[in-house]
Structure formats: C-alpha cells, structure tokens
Short mmCIF file of C-alpha atoms in Angstrom, two decimals:
data_model
loop_
_atom_site.label_atom_id
_atom_site.label_comp_id
_atom_site.label_asym_id
_atom_site.label_seq_id
_atom_site.Cartn_x
_atom_site.Cartn_y
_atom_site.Cartn_z
CA MET A 1 98.87 93.03 83.54
CA MET A 2 96.57 91.88 80.79
CA TYR A 3 97.87 89.05 78.74
CA PRO A 4 97.76 89.54 74.80
CA PHE A 5 95.19 86.79 74.42
CA LYS A 6 93.04 88.29 77.29
CA LYS A 7 93.13 91.68 75.71
CA ARG A 8 92.25 90.45 72.13
CA ARG A 9 89.32 88.51 73.62
CA TYR A 10 88.32 91.76 75.43
CA VAL A 11 88.37 93.94 72.30
CA LEU A 12 86.57 91.37 70.31
CA LEU A 13 83.93 91.22 73.03
CA SER A 14 83.52 94.90 73.20
CA HIS A 15 83.16 95.17 69.43
CA LEU A 16 80.47 92.24 69.46
CA ILE A 17 78.51 94.16 72.20
CA PHE A 18 78.75 97.61 70.12
CA TRP A 19 77.35 95.87 66.83
CA GLY A 20 74.91 93.61 68.71
CA GLY A 21 73.57 96.79 70.45
CA TYR A 22 73.45 98.70 67.03
CA LEU A 23 71.65 95.78 65.36
CA SER A 24 68.92 95.50 68.06
CA LEU A 25 68.32 99.22 67.78
CA SER A 26 67.90 98.89 64.07
CA VAL A 27 65.53 95.84 64.48
CA PHE A 28 63.60 97.96 67.07
CA VAL A 29 63.01 100.76 64.74
CA PHE A 30 61.95 98.47 61.81
CA SER A 31 59.86 96.42 64.03
CA GLY A 32 57.36 99.39 64.22
CA ARG A 33 56.15 98.53 60.58
CA GLU A 34 57.49 95.09 59.95
CA ASN A 35 57.05 91.69 61.86
CA LEU A 36 60.24 90.80 63.98
CA ASN A 37 61.57 88.40 61.27
CA LEU A 38 61.56 91.04 58.34
CA ALA A 39 62.83 93.68 60.90
CA PHE A 40 65.88 91.36 61.60
CA ARG A 41 66.57 91.03 57.94
CA LEU A 42 66.21 94.61 57.24
CA GLY A 43 68.46 95.41 60.02
CA LEU A 44 71.23 93.08 58.93
CA MET A 45 71.04 94.67 55.20
CA GLN A 46 71.64 97.89 56.97
CA ILE A 47 74.47 97.35 59.13
CA ILE A 48 76.68 94.91 57.10
CA PRO A 49 77.75 97.57 54.65
CA GLN A 50 78.47 99.93 57.66
CA ILE A 51 80.52 97.12 59.39
CA ALA A 52 82.36 96.70 56.21
CA ILE A 53 83.27 100.53 55.70
CA ALA A 54 84.01 101.02 59.47
CA TYR A 55 86.70 98.26 59.54
CA PHE A 56 87.99 99.26 56.13
CA ASN A 57 88.52 102.71 57.58
CA MET A 58 89.95 101.49 60.78
CA GLU A 59 92.23 98.94 59.66
CA ILE A 60 93.40 100.17 56.28
CA LEU A 61 92.70 103.96 55.68
CA ILE A 62 93.66 105.39 59.05
CA PRO A 63 96.98 103.37 59.64
CA ARG A 64 98.20 103.82 55.94
CA PHE A 65 97.03 107.41 55.28
CA PHE A 66 95.39 109.28 58.21
CA ILE A 67 98.01 108.67 60.86
CA LYS A 68 100.75 109.17 58.41
CA LYS A 69 99.17 112.74 57.61
CA LYS A 70 98.33 111.68 53.85
CA TYR A 71 95.08 113.58 54.10
CA LEU A 72 94.41 113.90 50.36
CA HIS A 73 94.91 110.09 49.95
CA TYR A 74 92.60 109.56 52.76
CA ALA A 75 89.97 111.93 51.49
CA GLY A 76 90.34 110.39 48.06
CA TYR A 77 89.92 106.82 49.23
CA THR A 78 87.02 107.73 51.55
CA LEU A 79 85.12 109.51 48.87
CA ALA A 80 85.66 106.50 46.36
CA SER A 81 84.28 104.27 49.28
CA PHE A 82 81.10 106.29 49.60
CA VAL A 83 80.67 106.23 45.86
CA LEU A 84 80.90 102.35 45.77
CA LEU A 85 78.72 102.22 48.70
CA TYR A 86 76.12 104.39 46.97
CA LEU A 87 76.18 101.98 43.88
CA PHE A 88 75.91 99.07 46.32
CA TYR A 89 72.72 100.59 47.99
CA ASP A 90 71.26 101.46 44.44
CA PHE A 91 71.94 98.17 42.66
CA VAL A 92 72.80 95.42 44.95
CA ILE A 93 70.58 95.93 47.93
CA PRO A 94 67.48 95.91 45.93
CA GLN A 95 68.44 92.49 44.55
CA ILE A 96 69.18 91.08 47.93
CA TYR A 97 65.77 92.64 49.16
CA LYS A 98 64.00 90.83 46.36
CA ALA A 99 65.65 87.56 47.60
CA VAL A 100 64.97 87.82 51.15
CA MET A 101 61.69 89.94 51.31
CA PRO A 102 58.22 88.67 50.43
CA PRO A 103 56.60 90.03 47.48
CA PRO A 104 54.20 93.11 48.13
CA PRO A 105 50.57 92.58 47.98
CA GLU A 106 48.88 92.65 44.48
CA GLU A 107 47.34 96.22 45.06
CA VAL A 108 50.92 97.50 45.74
CA ARG A 109 52.22 95.63 42.73
CA HIS A 110 49.58 97.25 40.53
CA TRP A 111 50.17 100.83 41.88
CA MET A 112 53.96 100.31 41.12
CA ARG A 113 53.17 99.39 37.42
CA GLN A 114 53.76 102.25 34.68
CA ALA A 115 51.10 103.21 32.46
CA ASP A 116 52.07 100.46 29.85
CA GLY A 117 51.81 97.77 32.32
CA VAL A 118 55.77 97.24 32.71
CA PRO A 119 56.91 97.10 36.28
CA ARG A 120 58.85 100.13 37.42
CA ARG A 121 62.47 99.34 38.02
CA ASP A 122 62.00 99.70 41.87
CA PHE A 123 58.56 98.27 42.37
CA PHE A 124 59.52 97.04 45.80
CA ASN A 125 60.51 100.51 47.10
CA PRO A 126 58.94 103.70 46.04
CA MET A 127 61.19 105.84 48.21
CA ARG A 128 64.33 104.29 47.06
CA LYS A 129 66.41 107.58 46.75
CA MET A 130 65.35 108.84 50.10
CA ARG A 131 66.06 105.60 51.76
CA ILE A 132 69.58 105.45 50.06
CA VAL A 133 70.33 108.97 51.40
CA TYR A 134 69.13 108.00 54.98
CA ALA A 135 71.45 104.78 54.72
CA LEU A 136 74.34 106.79 53.60
CA THR A 137 73.79 109.33 56.51
CA GLN A 138 73.86 106.68 58.92
CA THR A 139 77.01 105.24 57.38
CA LEU A 140 78.64 108.49 57.41
CA ALA A 141 78.03 108.88 61.29
CA ILE A 142 79.36 105.23 61.85
CA PHE A 143 82.46 106.23 59.55
CA PHE A 144 83.09 109.14 61.73
CA LEU A 145 82.58 107.30 64.84
CA SER A 146 85.02 104.78 63.63
CA THR A 147 87.72 107.33 63.03
CA ALA A 148 87.32 109.05 66.41
CA PHE A 149 87.53 105.45 67.97
CA LYS A 150 90.78 104.32 66.08
CA THR A 151 92.62 107.55 66.29
CA SER A 152 91.88 107.61 70.15
CA GLN A 153 93.10 103.99 70.26
CA ILE A 154 96.33 104.77 68.47
CA ALA A 155 96.85 108.03 70.61
CA LEU A 156 96.47 105.96 73.86
CA ARG A 157 98.64 103.32 72.54
CA ARG A 158 101.37 105.86 71.64
CA GLU A 159 100.99 107.41 75.15
CA LYS A 160 101.39 104.22 76.88
CA GLU A 161 104.60 103.22 74.70
CA ALA A 162 105.92 106.70 75.59
CA SER A 163 105.08 106.22 79.24
CA ASP A 164 106.73 102.75 79.33
CA LEU A 165 109.72 103.93 77.41
CA LYS A 166 110.08 106.92 79.88
CA GLY A 167 109.77 104.41 82.72
CA GLU A 168 112.41 102.22 81.33
CA ASN A 169 114.84 105.04 80.69
CA LEU A 170 114.12 106.31 84.48
CA ASN A 171 114.93 102.77 85.68
CA SER A 172 117.97 102.69 83.61
CA GLU A 173 119.05 105.94 84.97
CA LEU A 174 118.49 105.05 88.47
CA LYS A 175 120.52 101.76 88.17
CA PHE A 176 123.25 103.83 86.50
CA LEU A 177 123.08 106.38 89.26
CA ARG A 178 122.89 103.80 91.95
CA SER A 179 126.07 101.96 90.65
CA GLN A 180 127.90 105.30 91.07
CA ILE A 181 127.36 105.39 94.77
CA ASN A 182 130.53 105.10 96.87
CA PRO A 183 132.72 102.99 94.62
CA HIS A 184 135.86 103.35 96.84
CA PHE A 185 134.27 102.63 100.38
CA LEU A 186 135.25 99.08 100.12
CA PHE A 187 138.81 99.71 99.50
CA ASN A 188 139.12 101.94 102.48
CA ALA A 189 137.21 99.53 104.66
CA LEU A 190 139.44 96.54 103.67
CA ASN A 191 142.55 98.70 104.50
CA ASN A 192 141.17 99.46 107.91
CA ILE A 193 140.44 95.81 108.60
CA TYR A 194 143.94 94.73 107.28
CA SER A 195 145.44 97.31 109.66
CA LEU A 196 143.22 95.81 112.61
CA SER A 197 144.34 92.32 111.54
CA ILE A 198 148.13 93.51 111.86
CA LEU A 199 147.50 94.69 115.27
CA LYS A 200 145.68 91.63 116.15
CA SER A 201 142.81 93.80 117.43
CA GLU A 202 139.71 92.11 119.00
CA LYS A 203 137.68 94.54 116.88
CA THR A 204 138.58 92.57 113.59
CA PRO A 205 135.72 89.86 113.72
CA GLU A 206 133.05 92.48 114.44
CA THR A 207 134.38 94.75 111.87
CA ILE A 208 134.32 92.06 109.12
CA LEU A 209 130.85 91.27 110.09
CA LYS A 210 129.84 94.82 109.59
CA LEU A 211 131.48 95.14 106.31
CA SER A 212 129.77 91.80 105.31
CA ASP A 213 126.35 93.31 106.40
CA MET A 214 127.20 96.44 104.26
CA LEU A 215 127.86 94.35 101.09
CA ARG A 216 124.79 92.14 101.68
CA TYR A 217 122.65 95.50 101.74
CA ILE A 218 124.26 96.83 98.59
CA ILE A 219 124.19 93.49 96.60
CA TYR A 220 120.70 92.33 97.60
CA ASP A 221 118.53 94.85 99.25
CA CYS A 222 119.44 97.78 96.99
CA ASN A 223 117.95 95.99 94.12
CA ALA A 224 114.70 96.89 95.36
CA GLU A 225 112.84 100.29 94.49
CA LYS A 226 112.18 100.78 98.33
CA VAL A 227 113.76 99.29 101.37
CA PRO A 228 112.72 99.66 104.99
CA LEU A 229 114.34 102.66 106.67
CA ALA A 230 115.65 100.37 109.49
CA LYS A 231 118.01 98.78 106.91
CA GLU A 232 119.02 102.10 105.60
CA LEU A 233 120.22 103.36 108.99
CA ASN A 234 121.83 100.06 109.76
CA TYR A 235 123.92 100.42 106.89
CA ILE A 236 124.68 104.10 107.79
CA ASP A 237 125.58 102.93 111.28
CA ASN A 238 128.09 100.60 110.09
CA TYR A 239 129.49 102.95 107.61
CA ILE A 240 129.90 105.20 110.55
CA SER A 241 131.68 102.60 112.64
CA LEU A 242 134.24 101.75 109.90
CA GLN A 243 134.97 105.39 109.57
CA LYS A 244 135.62 105.77 113.12
CA LEU A 245 138.25 103.11 112.90
CA LYS A 246 140.46 105.71 111.29
CA MET A 247 139.51 108.61 113.98
CA GLU A 248 141.21 109.60 117.24
CA ASN A 249 138.37 111.19 118.73
CA MET A 250 135.25 109.44 118.00
CA ASP A 251 133.00 111.91 119.79
CA ASN A 252 133.50 114.34 117.09
CA VAL A 253 130.64 112.50 115.30
CA LYS A 254 127.11 112.78 116.79
CA VAL A 255 124.23 110.91 115.54
CA ASP A 256 120.72 110.98 116.67
CA PHE A 257 118.32 108.63 114.96
CA THR A 258 116.18 108.02 117.84
CA LYS A 259 113.09 109.70 116.38
CA ALA A 260 113.05 107.61 113.42
CA GLN A 261 110.40 104.88 112.64
CA GLY A 262 112.26 102.03 110.74
CA ASP A 263 109.13 100.51 109.24
CA PHE A 264 108.77 103.46 106.75
CA LEU A 265 110.00 102.57 103.01
CA ILE A 266 112.68 104.68 101.49
CA ALA A 267 114.74 104.65 98.17
CA PRO A 268 117.93 102.75 99.26
CA MET A 269 121.33 104.56 99.47
CA ILE A 270 119.45 107.97 99.27
CA LEU A 271 120.87 109.33 102.38
CA ILE A 272 124.41 107.89 102.60
CA PRO A 273 125.91 110.35 99.93
CA PHE A 274 125.47 113.15 102.44
CA ILE A 275 127.17 111.30 105.16
CA GLU A 276 130.11 110.31 102.84
CA ASN A 277 130.35 113.88 101.71
CA SER A 278 130.47 115.20 105.38
CA PHE A 279 133.16 112.81 106.23
CA LYS A 280 135.31 113.61 103.23
CA HIS A 281 135.12 117.21 103.28
CA SER A 282 135.25 117.74 107.09
CA SER A 283 138.81 116.21 106.99
CA ILE A 284 137.78 114.62 110.29
CA GLU A 285 140.30 111.93 110.36
CA ASP A 286 143.18 114.48 110.23
CA GLN A 287 141.73 117.54 111.98
CA LYS A 288 141.19 117.37 115.63
CA ASN A 289 138.83 120.17 115.80
CA SER A 290 136.64 118.85 112.95
CA TRP A 291 132.97 117.62 113.70
CA ILE A 292 130.07 116.13 112.09
CA SER A 293 126.47 116.29 113.57
CA MET A 294 123.44 114.49 111.87
CA THR A 295 119.68 113.95 113.07
CA LEU A 296 116.94 111.92 111.52
CA SER A 297 113.38 111.81 112.35
CA THR A 298 109.96 110.73 110.92
CA VAL A 299 106.71 112.58 111.59
CA ASN A 300 103.51 111.25 110.16
CA ASP A 301 104.54 110.46 106.62
CA GLU A 302 107.37 113.06 106.39
CA LEU A 303 111.24 112.06 106.90
CA SER A 304 113.50 114.97 108.03
CA PHE A 305 117.20 114.54 107.72
CA HIS A 306 119.75 117.29 108.63
CA ILE A 307 123.67 117.00 108.59
CA THR A 308 126.17 119.55 109.30
CA ASN A 309 129.89 119.42 109.39
CA SER A 310 132.83 121.58 109.88
CA LEU A 311 135.07 122.69 106.85
CA PRO A 312 138.75 123.42 106.65
CA ALA A 313 139.51 126.94 105.70
CA LYS A 314 140.78 125.76 102.27
CA ILE A 315 137.23 125.06 101.05
CA GLN A 316 135.97 128.36 99.70
CA SER A 317 132.83 127.50 97.50
CA LEU A 318 129.72 125.46 97.57
CA ASP A 319 130.81 123.46 94.65
CA SER A 320 133.96 122.38 96.39
CA ALA A 321 131.94 121.25 99.53
CA SER A 322 129.30 119.34 97.59
CA GLY A 323 131.04 117.49 94.82
CA ILE A 324 129.65 115.01 92.35
CA GLY A 325 128.20 112.67 94.91
CA LEU A 326 125.49 115.32 96.00
CA GLU A 327 124.70 116.02 92.40
CA ASN A 328 123.99 112.33 91.88
CA VAL A 329 121.78 112.07 94.88
CA ARG A 330 119.98 115.22 93.79
CA ARG A 331 119.26 113.74 90.47
CA ARG A 332 117.90 110.43 92.09
CA LEU A 333 115.49 112.58 94.41
CA GLN A 334 114.30 114.30 91.33
CA LEU A 335 113.53 111.08 89.68
CA ILE A 336 112.10 109.25 92.74
CA TYR A 337 110.49 111.89 94.70
CA PRO A 338 109.22 114.51 92.22
CA GLY A 339 107.34 117.18 93.97
CA LYS A 340 107.72 115.30 97.40
CA HIS A 341 111.00 116.64 98.53
CA THR A 342 113.06 119.64 99.45
CA LEU A 343 116.81 119.69 99.67
CA ASP A 344 118.56 122.68 101.03
CA VAL A 345 122.30 122.87 100.79
CA THR A 346 123.89 125.70 102.85
CA LEU A 347 127.71 126.84 102.94
CA LYS A 348 128.45 129.12 105.97
CA GLU A 349 131.85 130.44 107.08
CA LEU A 350 133.63 127.10 108.03
CA GLU A 351 130.47 125.11 108.02
CA PHE A 352 128.53 123.03 105.53
CA SER A 353 124.97 121.79 106.04
CA VAL A 354 122.27 119.76 104.31
CA ALA A 355 118.58 119.58 105.16
CA LEU A 356 116.39 116.99 103.45
CA ARG A 357 112.60 116.42 103.70
CA ILE A 358 110.94 113.58 101.78
CA THR A 359 107.23 112.83 101.99
CA LEU A 360 107.34 109.04 102.07
CA LYS A 361 103.82 108.31 101.08
#
C-alpha cells in the first residue's frame, strides 16, 4: 500500500513531468525563429497563464461547482476566467514582453511607426490579435484537458472508496456470519465430557484434548480468511468424534476424506454447517436406523463435498431439513466464492443430501 507522503510525491512528480514536457515542446516550437534563450522566455510566458487557469479549474471550479452539478455557476466562472485571461494577454503580456525581450531592430521600429511618427501601441507585435487567439485556443485545450483529468481522478477515487467500503462491509458480514456458526456445540461437548468423567471413562482425557483442539481452531485459526484444508478436516473429525460419544451404533456414520489434499486453502468453517445439519435432522442419536454418509475429494483445483443423511418421517419440507445454518453458509459461499461454487440441496423421500463444489484457486 502506498503511503500518503509517497503518493503526494508521485502526484507532484507526474505534474512536473507533464508541465516540463509541455514547456520543452513550446521552447522547441519557438526555437525555430528565436535563439534558445528567447525561446525559453516565450515558452514560459505562454504556459504560466495556462498553468494558473488549469489549477484554478482543478482545485476550485470543479470541486465547488462541476462535481456538485452547479453547471451554470461553473460555466459563468469559466467564461469570466477566459475574459480575464484575454485582458491579461492583451495588456499584461505586452508589458512583460517589453521587459524581458530585446528591442526590435531599427528597421522594424521604423516600419511599426504611424505616419505621424508616433509608435503604434503594439510596436513589438504586429500580429497581436492573432497571437492572442492562438494562445487562448491553446489555453482552452489545456482547460478541457484539466477538466478531464480532474473528473476522472475524482471518479477513480470514489470508485476506490466504494470498493473499500464494500470490502469492509463484506468483511463485517463474514465475521458476523462466522460468529453465528454452531453456538451450542460447546455446551453439548461439555455435557458429554461431564458424563464421561462421572463414568470415569478412559476416553475423558482424549475427549478433552479434542475439544481443546476444536476451540483453538475456532479462536485462532478461524480469524484468517483461508486455512489449510487439513485443519478444517481435523476439526470435522473431532466434531464427529464428539458426536459419536452419544451414539450407540457408531458405524452409522461413514466418512471418506481419503481423496482430499490437505494443503489446499479453504474458508474456515465452510463445511461444518452441513455436517451439523445432518446430525441434527437425521436424529441419529435416537434412531437406530438413521445414518449419515459423507465424502470429500480434491481434483486439480476443485473441491467436491457430498453429504447425505436419513430423515425421520416427520420432516416433510426442504426448509425443515435445511434450517438457518445452511442459509448462513449459502450466504458465506456467495460472498467468498462468487461464481466459483455450486451448491445443490436435494430432499428425497426420507433422505436429504447436499452436493458442494468449490473452485479453490
């Protein structure tokens, strides 16, 4: 990210390069009929008024009137600026010209005198009007160029601000959605551990370690935008292990993650809501014939996740089977993987399935 000081220095340098190049071009044009010293003076006299009106337009007229759609005010001040500029070219520039330029030769001065011998008002420039029009035409081009530059600069800045604001809003929404994931699993896990401790089960230390590992993942790793797939799968394994503590037949949960490459990066906690949903709605803790089957694989840059679970007869609709958790993860997928994922949710007779594909790169 560019620091403000560096950015201001970059802008100043770009402006100096532009005006330096423009001055060099003017000097080159004038050097065709004048020596280099005089050509440089003429070039300066030409571009200084143009620099003044360009920055007056960019720093005052455009921000105060043009951007605020006060077009009549903008046109009025622009017209007044060019009237003043014409008077400047007509009365001030000749005086400056006299001061900085050497007097013309005697034959030119003689030619420029009127019949009564009185010098003409513009003895130094017989084509004064045409040169003023030429200078004003150049200034008008610079004026339009400054308008285009400033308006595009403002538009780009507003677009960046809008993009930054959108990014901040997305990050805030993602953090909010992430904070909503599985708020009750801790209580269930602690109850299970408490039951194991009452029974003085040998599984108690191992279960506490799994819970500790899950909490570490949620508190620390999930703060990152992406995590290694291996960590997400480890969390899922621990979750399933804790769920199995309440089950009589643990073989009713089939898991196949053998075709998954753990070094891929994935949004944290993006898969677990599907698994929570399956345990919740299959009633696998209470129903002996309930079952859950899940597979996950990675091929090239694509992750494929499929989970299916049985449903009790009482669940009749897709909304009842999916619940708020899946709407949450659907929204997260839209924010994190726009155009890079497909999510198919299917409700069959006594069966619910989810198929998710994500392009990870």
